[in-house]
Amino acid sequence: MSAAAKKKNPGFFRAVGKDIAEIGTTFAHGDWRTRLSYIILGFGQLLRGQIAKGIAYLATEVLFIWYMLQVGNRYLAKFSTLGTVETTKVHRKTVYGDNSFLILLYSLLTICIIVFFIFLWRLNVRENLKEELILKSGKQLPSNKKVLASLLDGNFDKTLLTLPMIGIFLFTVLPIIFMVCIAFTNYDKTHQSPTHLFTWVGFDNFRELFATGGSGLGSTFGTVLFWTILWALAATFIDYFLGLGVAMLINKKGVRFKKLWRTILVITIAVPQIVSLLYISKLFASDGIINQTLLKWGWISKAISFWTDPVLAKVMIILINIWVGIPYMMLIATGLLMNIPPDLYESASLDGANHRQMFRYITLPYIMFVTGPFLLTQFTGNLNNFNVIFLLTQGGPLSTKLKGNAGYTDLLITWLYKMTVNDTNYRMAAVIGIMVFIVTAVISLVVYNMLPSVKDEEAFQ
Amino acid sequence: MKKKVVSVLLTAAMMAGCTTAAFAGETEASTEAAESFAIPSSADFEDGYDESFDYGSGEIKIWVAENVVDFTKQVAEEYIASHSALSGYTVTVEPVGEGDAATNMITDVEAGADIYGFAQDQLARLVAAGALEEVAPENVDAIKAANDEGSVAAATVGDTLYAYPETSDNGYFLYYDKSVVTDPTSLDKILEDCEAAGKSFYMEINSGWYQPAFFFGAGCTLKYDTDTDGNFTTCTADYANENGLAAMKALIKLHQSKAFQNGSSASDATNYAAIVDGTWDAATVQEAFGDNYACAKLPTFTTDDGKAVQLGGFSGYKLMGEKPQEDDAKLAACDLLINYLTSEPVQLARYNAVQWGPSNKNAQADDAVKSNVALAALNEQMAFDIPQGQYPGDYWTLATGLGDSIIGGDYDSASDDDLMAALTDFQTTCQGYAAGVAETEAE
Amino acid sequence: MAQNTEKKYASMKGKRRASLTVTYIVLVLISIIWLLPFIGLILQSFRSFDPAVEPGQNGGMVSYIVPKTFSFDNYKFILSDQTNFPRWYLNTVIIAIFVSIGQTLNILGVSYALSKMRFKGRTLLMRFWLILGMFPGFLTMICLYFLLKQFGLTQAGAVPGLILVSIASSGMGYYVCKGYFDTIPKALDEAMMIDGASRARIFFTMTIPMSKPIIIYTALVAFMAPWCDYVFASYVAFGHDKSYNVAVGLQRWLVNADYQGYFTRFCAGGVLVAIPVTLLFMFLQKYYVEGVTGGAVKG
């Protein structure tokens, strides 16, 4: 819906101009049915016997008007201030004032509905024009039955996509627009709906994120961003190559019980991470079993603080992520290794290549080639890998050098989570969310265009 | 293939069977009371209850910590049953931890509990977010008179009493194993004994709650003042001086000991001979130490020039609060119930049920309460503590940061100047939290 | 010459045996590392939290792995009426089943439309969804919470609320399924269309029956996710114990200070959660591998 309204091609303005012109000419040349349809949607269709379509248009218009009168206008009127009526007390009773949150939410919803309605209105005009033209040329309009039946045939895509699109709009698009707006408000713990109002503050929050001195989060943001990218790189590539190695080990000629080895590794995927990772975090606690055992054996004289030393904590997270990540990669690599065209090896061995050379010149390039896009998704996934970090360290250890509740192992995403849940600092969380989006989008775009499989599609086909 | 599908179906069926069986078991069993406590009778309890007043009807939602859920439910239901004008209300008690309660209340006041228990450090935050109703004016004087001074101060923001004191036991002291620790008054000796026995000494020095034991003990102060809305206006802090330096060095020395473990939860502690913890873990520690179970006030640490410094700390309180209501009748009903839930007989019954140390002065004077070893040690320690006031959320994070840096070994080889710089930094940051809030308010 | 090759062959054989031995050693080591946490988890779940059974502790952390006495106390406790664990379990099963069915239907429909049909704005729509996917999910938590609250689907209604949210936006995860549909030759569709079959008929009578592996994969992935969802589930259900799922409950037992000595009970709960999910996964592993590999290659 909003996707369709948001065309980005260079001829956008020209297309809009053309569109408006068409609306005008349709009105000028159209018959009275068409003209009346400009106000009463579906009117023309109804009079021309297109009952199903006409009723659908008319019902949408009635619903739209009802919504605007009942809900839309009330909220939209307060959109610019996000509410002005403060919460008051009458004796000891609380009388809540404007709810800025709901005002913003419903205003955005209303704006989206208006955009959608304009789109529908435009469709209605075009449909009238089409029908008129068909009738003028002496042809018959399709019967109502046919129109309905097309929903299962030629227009089956509309049937299939309507519900998913409504779902995505309500539960993804609208919330994202909402949170992007929050980044420009002062919605935080002291401006909490319904007790307090919040309002627009422009770019203040962005300034706070990038400011380096005083209470600015600049240096903290830099530290967290650097670790986020470092982590994503390490987690993606170490797991990738180790997983590949394990897969080759298991697939080696002569190795028996292949299925057993694979099954053992795959348990890690099956057991919910909430169970396995929380347990592991306790294992490595400074008084956990690992430390206690090492102490008992006399290998160490003082417990190792796996989770409180910033460097060690980062290393541990990467190591444990290997434990989590290898099985996935092993499965994928196993599938891929079997797919490598055998004739590649045959011709190579005829040329006298040894195992190492075959791996270096055939296996690796092939795998890298086909898994390029996969690596990219893995990488962006790791940028936002919440579970591993949060279940193991909750972002800790903290430091007096980091601000805003951030710790040394915090990724942008865990930092965002802590801001939302612990501090109810929604405005800064929204700003960080936008940063996550920018980082992900930029990296994806740059890397995607560098991928060999994108640049050179035919290499292995 | 077929076989596999069949086995999958079997597992699914098994699973479903298991859960339904378990579920059925639950509903069957829940008819009998989960746990029975000695519940006081509220029939003779004197409060502002008015038989002829219309208190309305509905549901009163209460959030308390897991281990007092059954107790609270029984007490509340008894009260409602014996006060007929309240018969329109049903009580639901949900286990929501004292930390989570505040966060959840702030996230969505409307969906929050009508009455909820929380630790006092959340008070300013709750008031600032508008999630806490003032104590009913007719109850204020009685509450101030009945509960100990510290607990009343802890429930007050500005000059307004915002919550009902529930316990005065939210402080910490030393639990130790008599067979290992020979001298519980000296930190050095405790560590020595623990090291010799290959046991651990636990103290959570990366917590803003336990960490000040060193700083306050050495004579530092850190206090915030709030206005009536719960905003932090001024901060008094003097960490960056000789005293602070001595405390900092003691913390570093502590972390360097082989016996030291960072932590304060007895049931998560392993192989320990001494732990700085609160009364809520008394049973766990008793189990671990057996006949050698003993409690004492916190020990002293020794400064570089050989002076012994008694550890101080916070004495804290648990409070109960009311949510702002949009309906006078329900507010009146909640007023009655919360007042009763924190009254002398209920505090005493709560002590008998789950050993929560009362804040009510009469209840404190009860023989059963007085004879409790852990509470006695806590009382002894209280003389060196300061009542915990209000601290901004950022302070707790900052203190954790300082503690993490110490445990992480950042300061192991730091010079006095480095340490002083760190302390100055800490102090200015702390002060910044107060100024920062005032600044945004001024906008 | 011949002798030489024989020698070379023998040495190669020796080499191969040596390298196989090394391989086995590495594999056994890997297996130990991978299994150890689970063995620890299972063993700890049989350590009673009752000091009368297992002296000197009460269900918290200890410095040994093998309990001194094996007992079922933890299992008895979590299945009794002293906790809502059975209820959480049931909630999770309900969520998992509904989400699994709903997401699969949703994804199948979207994938078919995007793979087999050509309509205006198709690539634009796919690109738009791709961009949407780059926004972090947690960002919108507070907004989703209040959205659900408008429908009364928080706290007491959290279970249907969670199902709704999980299903609603799942259409965006069409990649793997669409990739699979793309491999079904267009000629098959066209042949049926010549016979007068409608798109819907083709979808239901040909495409779906041909897509068993991908359907099982989609359903399996959707089924497994709710078992680990503690972030959003705790956010939507807060203050209403009966609406929690197992992940929320278990996480609280281990992380929240109110639950002293719940470590062994956490382990027992963890085992109960892990068993059905692991079994299901093991049985359907083949499809999972197929889906994951297919998805990885196509990107």
Short mmCIF file of C-alpha atoms in Angstrom, two decimals, chain A residues 149-162, chain C residues 108-126 174 178 181-182 184-186 189-190 193 197-204 206-207:
data_model
loop_
_atom_site.label_atom_id
_atom_site.label_comp_id
_atom_site.label_asym_id
_atom_site.label_seq_id
_atom_site.Cartn_x
_atom_site.Cartn_y
_atom_site.Cartn_z
CA ALA A 149 -13.77 -15.62 -9.90
CA SER A 150 -10.73 -13.70 -11.05
CA LEU A 151 -9.75 -13.36 -7.43
CA LEU A 152 -8.92 -17.05 -7.56
CA ASP A 153 -7.27 -16.88 -10.95
CA GLY A 154 -5.84 -13.82 -12.66
CA ASN A 155 -6.00 -11.75 -9.48
CA PHE A 156 -5.03 -14.60 -7.18
CA ASP A 157 -1.94 -12.61 -6.14
CA LYS A 158 -4.21 -9.96 -4.62
CA THR A 159 -6.11 -12.59 -2.67
CA LEU A 160 -2.89 -14.14 -1.40
CA LEU A 161 -1.16 -10.89 -0.53
CA THR A 162 -3.96 -8.85 1.04
CA LEU C 108 3.31 -20.26 1.22
CA GLY C 109 0.79 -17.74 -0.07
CA VAL C 110 3.22 -14.87 -0.28
CA SER C 111 5.89 -17.03 -1.89
CA TYR C 112 3.52 -18.32 -4.51
CA ALA C 113 2.34 -14.85 -5.44
CA LEU C 114 5.87 -13.52 -5.65
CA SER C 115 7.32 -16.50 -7.44
CA LYS C 116 4.67 -17.50 -9.94
CA MET C 117 2.66 -14.39 -10.61
CA ARG C 118 3.73 -11.16 -12.23
CA PHE C 119 2.03 -7.99 -11.10
CA LYS C 120 2.75 -4.31 -10.99
CA GLY C 121 5.01 -3.30 -8.11
CA ARG C 122 6.25 -6.84 -7.47
CA THR C 123 9.95 -6.07 -7.34
CA LEU C 124 9.23 -2.81 -5.57
CA LEU C 125 7.35 -4.73 -2.90
CA MET C 126 10.19 -7.22 -2.45
CA TYR C 174 9.50 -15.70 2.12
CA LYS C 178 10.09 -18.54 -2.87
CA PHE C 181 8.96 -22.39 -5.80
CA ASP C 182 11.25 -20.80 -8.37
CA ILE C 184 9.30 -25.66 -10.00
CA PRO C 185 9.21 -25.27 -13.78
CA LYS C 186 6.77 -22.71 -15.10
CA ASP C 189 1.74 -24.26 -14.32
CA GLU C 190 1.16 -23.39 -17.92
CA MET C 193 -3.72 -23.47 -17.13
CA ALA C 197 -7.36 -24.79 -14.07
CA SER C 198 -7.44 -21.57 -12.11
CA ARG C 199 -4.43 -20.17 -10.28
CA ALA C 200 -5.93 -21.17 -6.95
CA ARG C 201 -6.42 -24.72 -8.18
CA ILE C 202 -2.86 -24.95 -9.39
CA PHE C 203 -1.65 -23.63 -6.07
CA PHE C 204 -3.64 -26.08 -3.98
CA MET C 206 -0.06 -28.98 -7.63
CA THR C 207 2.30 -26.53 -5.96
#
